[in-house]
Coordinates of N, CA and C in Angstrom, one line a residue:
N1 N 57.3 -15.6 -48.5 CA 56.2 -14.9 -48.7 C 56.4 -14.0 -49.9
L2 N 55.6 -14.1 -51.0 CA 55.8 -13.3 -52.2 C 55.5 -11.7 -51.9
G3 N 54.7 -11.5 -50.9 CA 54.4 -10.2 -50.8 C 55.4 -9.2 -49.9
V4 N 56.3 -9.9 -49.5 CA 57.3 -9.2 -48.5 C 58.0 -8.0 -49.2
N5 N 58.5 -8.4 -50.4 CA 59.0 -7.2 -51.1 C 59.0 -7.4 -52.6
D6 N 58.9 -6.4 -53.4 CA 58.8 -6.4 -54.8 C 59.9 -7.1 -55.6
S7 N 61.1 -6.9 -55.1 CA 62.3 -7.5 -55.8 C 62.2 -8.9 -55.7
N8 N 61.8 -9.5 -54.5 CA 61.6 -11.0 -54.5 C 60.6 -11.5 -55.5
M9 N 59.4 -10.7 -55.5 CA 58.4 -11.3 -56.3 C 58.9 -11.2 -57.9
Y10 N 59.7 -10.1 -58.2 CA 60.2 -10.1 -59.5 C 61.2 -11.3 -59.9
R11 N 62.1 -11.6 -59.0 CA 63.0 -12.7 -59.1 C 62.3 -13.9 -59.3
I12 N 61.2 -14.1 -58.4 CA 60.4 -15.3 -58.5 C 59.8 -15.5 -59.8
A13 N 59.2 -14.5 -60.3 CA 58.5 -14.5 -61.6 C 59.5 -14.7 -62.6
Q14 N 60.7 -14.0 -62.6 CA 61.8 -14.3 -63.6 C 62.3 -15.9 -63.7
Q15 N 62.2 -16.5 -62.6 CA 62.8 -17.9 -62.6 C 61.6 -18.9 -62.8
G16 N 60.4 -18.4 -63.4 CA 59.3 -19.3 -63.7 C 58.4 -19.4 -62.6
G17 N 58.2 -18.7 -61.6 CA 57.4 -19.0 -60.4 C 56.0 -18.9 -60.8
I18 N 55.6 -18.0 -61.7 CA 54.2 -17.9 -62.0 C 53.7 -19.2 -62.6
E19 N 54.4 -19.8 -63.6 CA 54.1 -21.1 -64.2 C 54.2 -22.3 -63.1
M20 N 55.1 -22.2 -62.3 CA 55.2 -23.3 -61.2 C 53.9 -23.3 -60.4
V21 N 53.5 -22.1 -60.0 CA 52.2 -22.0 -59.0 C 51.1 -22.5 -59.9
I22 N 50.8 -22.1 -61.0 CA 49.9 -22.7 -62.0 C 49.9 -24.2 -62.1
D23 N 51.1 -24.7 -62.4 CA 51.4 -26.2 -62.6 C 51.1 -27.0 -61.3
G24 N 51.4 -26.4 -60.1 CA 51.1 -26.9 -58.8 C 49.7 -27.2 -58.7
L25 N 49.0 -26.0 -58.9 CA 47.5 -26.0 -58.6 C 46.9 -27.0 -59.6
K26 N 47.4 -27.0 -60.9 CA 46.8 -28.0 -61.8 C 46.8 -29.3 -61.2
R27 N 48.0 -29.7 -60.7 CA 48.2 -31.1 -60.0 C 47.5 -31.4 -58.9
H28 N 47.3 -30.3 -58.0 CA 46.7 -30.5 -56.7 C 45.4 -29.6 -56.6
A29 N 44.6 -29.5 -57.6 CA 43.6 -28.7 -57.6 C 42.5 -28.8 -56.5
T30 N 42.4 -30.0 -55.8 CA 41.5 -30.2 -54.8 C 42.1 -30.1 -53.4
H31 N 43.4 -29.8 -53.2 CA 44.1 -29.8 -51.9 C 43.8 -28.5 -51.4
P32 N 43.1 -28.2 -50.2 CA 42.8 -27.0 -49.7 C 44.2 -25.9 -49.4
G33 N 45.2 -26.6 -49.0 CA 46.3 -25.7 -48.8 C 47.1 -25.2 -50.1
V34 N 46.9 -26.0 -51.2 CA 47.5 -25.7 -52.5 C 46.6 -24.5 -53.0
Q35 N 45.4 -24.8 -53.0 CA 44.3 -23.8 -53.4 C 44.6 -22.4 -52.9
E36 N 44.7 -22.4 -51.5 CA 44.7 -21.2 -50.9 C 46.0 -20.5 -51.1
N37 N 47.2 -21.3 -51.0 CA 48.5 -20.6 -51.3 C 48.6 -20.2 -52.8
A38 N 48.3 -21.0 -53.6 CA 48.5 -20.8 -55.1 C 47.5 -19.5 -55.6
C39 N 46.4 -19.4 -55.0 CA 45.3 -18.4 -55.1 C 46.0 -17.2 -54.8
F40 N 46.4 -17.1 -53.5 CA 47.0 -15.8 -52.8 C 48.4 -15.5 -53.7
A41 N 49.1 -16.4 -54.1 CA 50.4 -16.2 -54.9 C 50.1 -15.5 -56.2
L42 N 49.1 -16.1 -56.9 CA 48.6 -15.5 -58.1 C 48.0 -14.0 -57.9
S43 N 47.4 -13.8 -56.9 CA 46.9 -12.5 -56.6 C 48.0 -11.5 -56.4
K44 N 49.0 -11.9 -55.7 CA 50.1 -11.1 -55.5 C 50.8 -10.7 -56.9
F45 N 50.8 -11.7 -57.7 CA 51.4 -11.3 -59.0 C 50.5 -10.4 -59.8
M46 N 49.2 -10.6 -59.8 CA 48.3 -9.7 -60.4 C 48.3 -8.3 -59.9
A47 N 48.5 -8.1 -58.7 CA 48.5 -6.8 -58.1 C 49.7 -6.0 -58.6
N48 N 50.7 -6.6 -59.1 CA 51.8 -6.0 -59.6 C 51.5 -5.3 -61.2
P49 N 51.6 -4.1 -61.2 CA 51.2 -3.6 -62.6 C 52.2 -4.0 -63.8
N50 N 52.3 -5.3 -64.0 CA 53.1 -5.9 -65.1 C 52.3 -6.7 -65.9
E51 N 51.9 -6.3 -67.1 CA 51.0 -7.0 -68.0 C 51.6 -8.4 -68.4
S52 N 52.9 -8.5 -68.5 CA 53.5 -9.7 -68.9 C 53.0 -10.8 -68.0
Y53 N 52.9 -10.6 -66.7 CA 52.6 -11.4 -65.6 C 51.0 -12.1 -65.9
R54 N 50.2 -11.3 -66.3 CA 48.8 -11.7 -66.7 C 48.9 -12.6 -67.9
Q55 N 49.7 -12.1 -68.8 CA 49.7 -12.9 -70.0 C 50.3 -14.2 -69.8
R56 N 51.3 -14.3 -69.1 CA 51.9 -15.6 -68.8 C 50.9 -16.5 -68.0
M57 N 50.1 -15.9 -67.1 CA 49.0 -16.8 -66.4 C 48.1 -17.4 -67.4
L58 N 47.6 -16.5 -68.4 CA 46.6 -16.9 -69.5 C 47.4 -17.9 -70.3
Q59 N 48.6 -17.8 -70.7 CA 49.3 -18.7 -71.6 C 49.4 -20.2 -70.9
R60 N 49.6 -20.2 -69.6 CA 49.8 -21.3 -68.9 C 48.5 -22.1 -68.4
G61 N 47.3 -21.4 -68.8 CA 46.0 -22.1 -68.5 C 45.4 -21.8 -67.2
A62 N 45.7 -20.6 -66.6 CA 45.2 -20.2 -65.2 C 43.6 -20.1 -65.2
E63 N 43.0 -19.6 -66.3 CA 41.6 -19.5 -66.3 C 40.9 -20.9 -66.0
E64 N 41.4 -21.9 -66.9 CA 40.8 -23.2 -66.8 C 41.1 -23.9 -65.4
V65 N 42.3 -23.7 -64.8 CA 42.5 -24.3 -63.5 C 41.8 -23.6 -62.4
L66 N 41.7 -22.4 -62.5 CA 40.9 -21.6 -61.4 C 39.4 -21.8 -61.5
K67 N 38.8 -22.1 -62.7 CA 37.4 -22.5 -63.0 C 37.3 -24.0 -62.3
G68 N 38.3 -24.8 -62.4 CA 38.4 -26.1 -61.9 C 38.3 -26.1 -60.4
V69 N 39.0 -25.2 -59.8 CA 39.2 -25.0 -58.5 C 37.7 -24.5 -57.9
Q70 N 37.1 -23.7 -58.6 CA 35.8 -23.3 -58.0 C 34.7 -24.4 -58.0
T71 N 34.9 -25.3 -58.9 CA 33.9 -26.6 -58.9 C 34.5 -27.8 -58.3
A72 N 35.7 -27.7 -57.6 CA 36.3 -28.7 -56.9 C 35.5 -29.5 -56.0
K73 N 35.6 -30.8 -55.7 CA 35.0 -31.5 -54.6 C 36.1 -32.0 -53.8
P74 N 36.1 -31.7 -52.5 CA 35.2 -30.8 -51.7 C 35.3 -29.4 -52.2
P75 N 34.3 -28.6 -52.0 CA 34.2 -27.2 -52.4 C 35.5 -26.4 -51.7
P76 N 35.9 -25.4 -52.4 CA 37.0 -24.7 -51.7 C 36.5 -23.8 -50.5
S77 N 37.4 -23.2 -49.8 CA 37.0 -22.3 -48.7 C 36.2 -21.0 -49.4
F78 N 35.8 -20.4 -48.3 CA 35.1 -19.1 -48.9 C 36.3 -18.1 -49.3
D79 N 37.3 -18.1 -48.7 CA 38.5 -17.1 -49.2 C 39.0 -17.6 -50.7
V80 N 39.1 -18.9 -50.8 CA 39.7 -19.3 -52.2 C 38.5 -19.1 -53.2
K81 N 37.2 -19.2 -52.9 CA 36.1 -18.9 -53.7 C 36.2 -17.4 -54.1
I82 N 36.4 -16.5 -53.3 CA 36.4 -15.0 -53.5 C 37.6 -14.8 -54.3
C83 N 38.9 -15.4 -53.9 CA 40.1 -15.1 -54.6 C 40.1 -15.5 -56.0
T84 N 39.4 -16.8 -56.3 CA 39.4 -17.2 -57.7 C 38.5 -16.4 -58.5
K85 N 37.3 -15.8 -57.8 CA 36.4 -15.0 -58.7 C 37.3 -13.7 -59.1
V86 N 37.9 -13.1 -58.1 CA 38.6 -11.9 -58.5 C 39.7 -12.2 -59.5
L87 N 40.6 -13.2 -59.3 CA 41.4 -13.6 -60.4 C 40.9 -13.9 -61.6
L88 N 39.9 -14.5 -61.9 CA 39.1 -14.8 -63.1 C 38.8 -13.4 -63.8
R89 N 38.1 -12.5 -63.0 CA 37.8 -11.3 -63.6 C 38.9 -10.5 -64.0
R90 N 40.0 -10.4 -63.1 CA 41.1 -9.7 -63.6 C 41.9 -10.2 -64.9
L91 N 41.9 -11.6 -65.0 CA 42.5 -12.3 -66.1 C 41.7 -12.0 -67.4
A92 N 40.4 -11.8 -67.2 CA 39.4 -11.5 -68.4 C 39.4 -10.0 -68.8
E93 N 40.0 -9.2 -67.9 CA 40.1 -7.7 -68.3 C 41.0 -7.5 -69.6
E94 N 40.7 -6.5 -70.3 CA 41.7 -6.3 -71.6 C 42.9 -5.5 -70.8
A95 N 43.9 -5.6 -71.5 CA 45.3 -5.1 -71.1 C 45.0 -3.5 -71.0
P96 N 45.6 -2.9 -70.0 CA 45.5 -1.5 -69.8 C 45.9 -0.7 -71.0
A97 N 45.3 0.4 -71.4 CA 45.7 1.2 -72.6 C 47.1 1.8 -72.2
Q98 N 47.6 2.2 -73.3 CA 49.0 3.0 -73.2 C 48.6 4.3 -72.6
A99 N 49.6 4.7 -71.8 CA 49.4 6.0 -71.2 C 49.3 7.1 -72.2
A100 N 48.4 8.1 -72.1 CA 48.4 9.2 -73.1 C 49.6 10.0 -72.9
A101 N 50.1 10.6 -74.0 CA 51.2 11.5 -74.0 C 50.8 12.7 -73.3
P102 N 51.8 13.4 -72.5 CA 51.5 14.6 -71.8 C 51.1 15.6 -72.7
P103 N 50.2 16.6 -72.2 CA 49.8 17.6 -73.1 C 51.0 18.5 -73.6
S104 N 50.7 18.8 -74.7 CA 51.8 19.9 -75.3 C 51.6 21.2 -74.7
P105 N 52.6 22.2 -74.8 CA 52.6 23.5 -74.1 C 51.5 24.4 -74.6
A106 N 51.3 24.2 -76.0 CA 50.3 24.8 -76.6 C 48.7 24.4 -76.2
M107 N 48.8 23.1 -75.9 CA 47.4 22.6 -75.3 C 47.2 23.1 -73.8
L108 N 48.2 23.2 -73.1 CA 48.0 23.6 -71.8 C 47.6 25.1 -71.8
G109 N 48.3 25.9 -72.8 CA 47.9 27.2 -72.9 C 46.4 27.5 -73.0
S110 N 45.9 26.6 -74.0 CA 44.4 26.8 -74.3 C 43.6 26.2 -73.2
M111 N 44.2 25.5 -72.2 CA 43.3 24.9 -71.1 C 43.2 25.9 -69.9
T112 N 44.1 26.9 -69.9 CA 44.1 27.8 -68.7 C 43.0 28.7 -68.8
M113 N 42.6 29.3 -67.6 CA 41.5 30.1 -67.5 C 41.9 31.5 -67.9
G114 N 41.0 32.2 -68.7 CA 41.3 33.5 -69.1 C 40.9 34.5 -68.0
G115 N 41.7 35.6 -68.0 CA 41.5 36.6 -67.1 C 42.0 36.3 -65.7
D116 N 41.8 37.3 -64.8 CA 42.3 37.2 -63.4 C 41.2 36.5 -62.4
L117 N 41.7 35.5 -61.9 CA 40.7 34.8 -61.0 C 40.2 35.6 -59.9
S118 N 41.0 36.4 -59.4 CA 40.6 37.4 -58.2 C 39.3 38.2 -58.7
K119 N 39.3 38.6 -59.9 CA 38.4 39.5 -60.5 C 37.0 38.7 -60.6
S120 N 37.2 37.5 -61.0 CA 36.0 36.7 -61.4 C 35.2 36.3 -60.1
M121 N 36.0 36.2 -58.9 CA 35.4 35.7 -57.7 C 35.1 37.0 -56.7
G122 N 35.4 38.1 -57.1 CA 35.0 39.3 -56.3 C 36.2 39.6 -55.4
K123 N 36.1 41.0 -55.2 CA 37.4 41.5 -54.4 C 37.2 41.2 -53.0
G124 N 38.4 40.7 -52.5 CA 38.5 40.5 -51.1 C 38.0 39.0 -50.5
D125 N 37.6 38.2 -51.6 CA 37.0 36.8 -51.0 C 38.1 35.9 -50.8
F126 N 39.4 36.1 -51.1 CA 40.5 35.2 -50.8 C 40.9 35.3 -49.4
G127 N 41.2 34.2 -48.7 CA 41.6 34.1 -47.4 C 40.6 34.3 -46.4
K128 N 39.5 34.2 -46.8 CA 38.2 34.2 -45.8 C 37.7 33.0 -45.4
G129 N 37.5 32.8 -44.1 CA 37.1 31.5 -43.6 C 35.5 31.3 -43.6
M130 N 35.1 30.3 -43.1 CA 33.7 30.1 -43.0 C 32.8 31.1 -42.3
D131 N 33.5 31.8 -41.2 CA 32.8 33.0 -40.6 C 32.9 34.3 -41.3
G132 N 33.6 34.2 -42.5 CA 33.8 35.4 -43.3 C 34.9 36.3 -42.8
K133 N 35.7 35.9 -42.0 CA 36.9 36.6 -41.5 C 38.1 35.9 -42.0
G134 N 39.0 36.8 -42.4 CA 40.3 36.3 -42.8 C 41.2 36.0 -41.7
M135 N 42.5 35.8 -42.2 CA 43.5 35.6 -41.2 C 43.9 36.8 -40.3
D136 N 43.3 38.0 -40.6 CA 43.8 39.3 -40.1 C 42.6 39.5 -39.0
G137 N 41.4 38.6 -39.0 CA 40.5 38.7 -38.1 C 39.3 39.7 -38.6
K138 N 39.5 40.3 -39.8 CA 38.5 41.2 -40.3 C 37.6 40.5 -41.3
G139 N 36.5 40.9 -41.2 CA 35.3 40.4 -42.2 C 35.4 41.0 -43.6
M140 N 34.7 40.6 -44.4 CA 34.6 41.0 -45.8 C 34.4 42.6 -46.0
D141 N 33.8 43.1 -44.9 CA 33.7 44.7 -44.9 C 35.0 45.3 -44.4
G142 N 35.9 44.6 -44.0 CA 37.2 45.2 -43.5 C 37.1 45.5 -42.0
K143 N 36.0 45.2 -41.4 CA 36.0 45.5 -40.0 C 36.0 44.3 -39.2
G144 N 36.5 44.3 -37.9 CA 36.7 43.2 -37.0 C 35.6 42.6 -36.5

């Protein structure tokens, strides 16, 4: 099972597993067992945040073969229909953008709140519960 651990999935992908799954689905697009296992295997690869897996699927013709599965006779199972729709949507998505660089210290300094937060909220508001009493059992007026 591909989903048992990520290192097995990585090794399978490195040995051409993505391409083998797509090729098997191309050859046996109407076989219910192949449809189900191939769709779920491809879903496992897509769940991994590795853009190269998505690119390899596209290069191998996954979109065409998944569309063929959707229109296969006999029709695929409900689970396979859902899985192919999700896979096709994910394959059509643009590659995720590069992560933004972390903010510089100067930028962080400009993002902090000015002044003392306790002054802006009012004296004695911190540590009070919904009942207006703090951990000491006293209310905002200082009385129990």
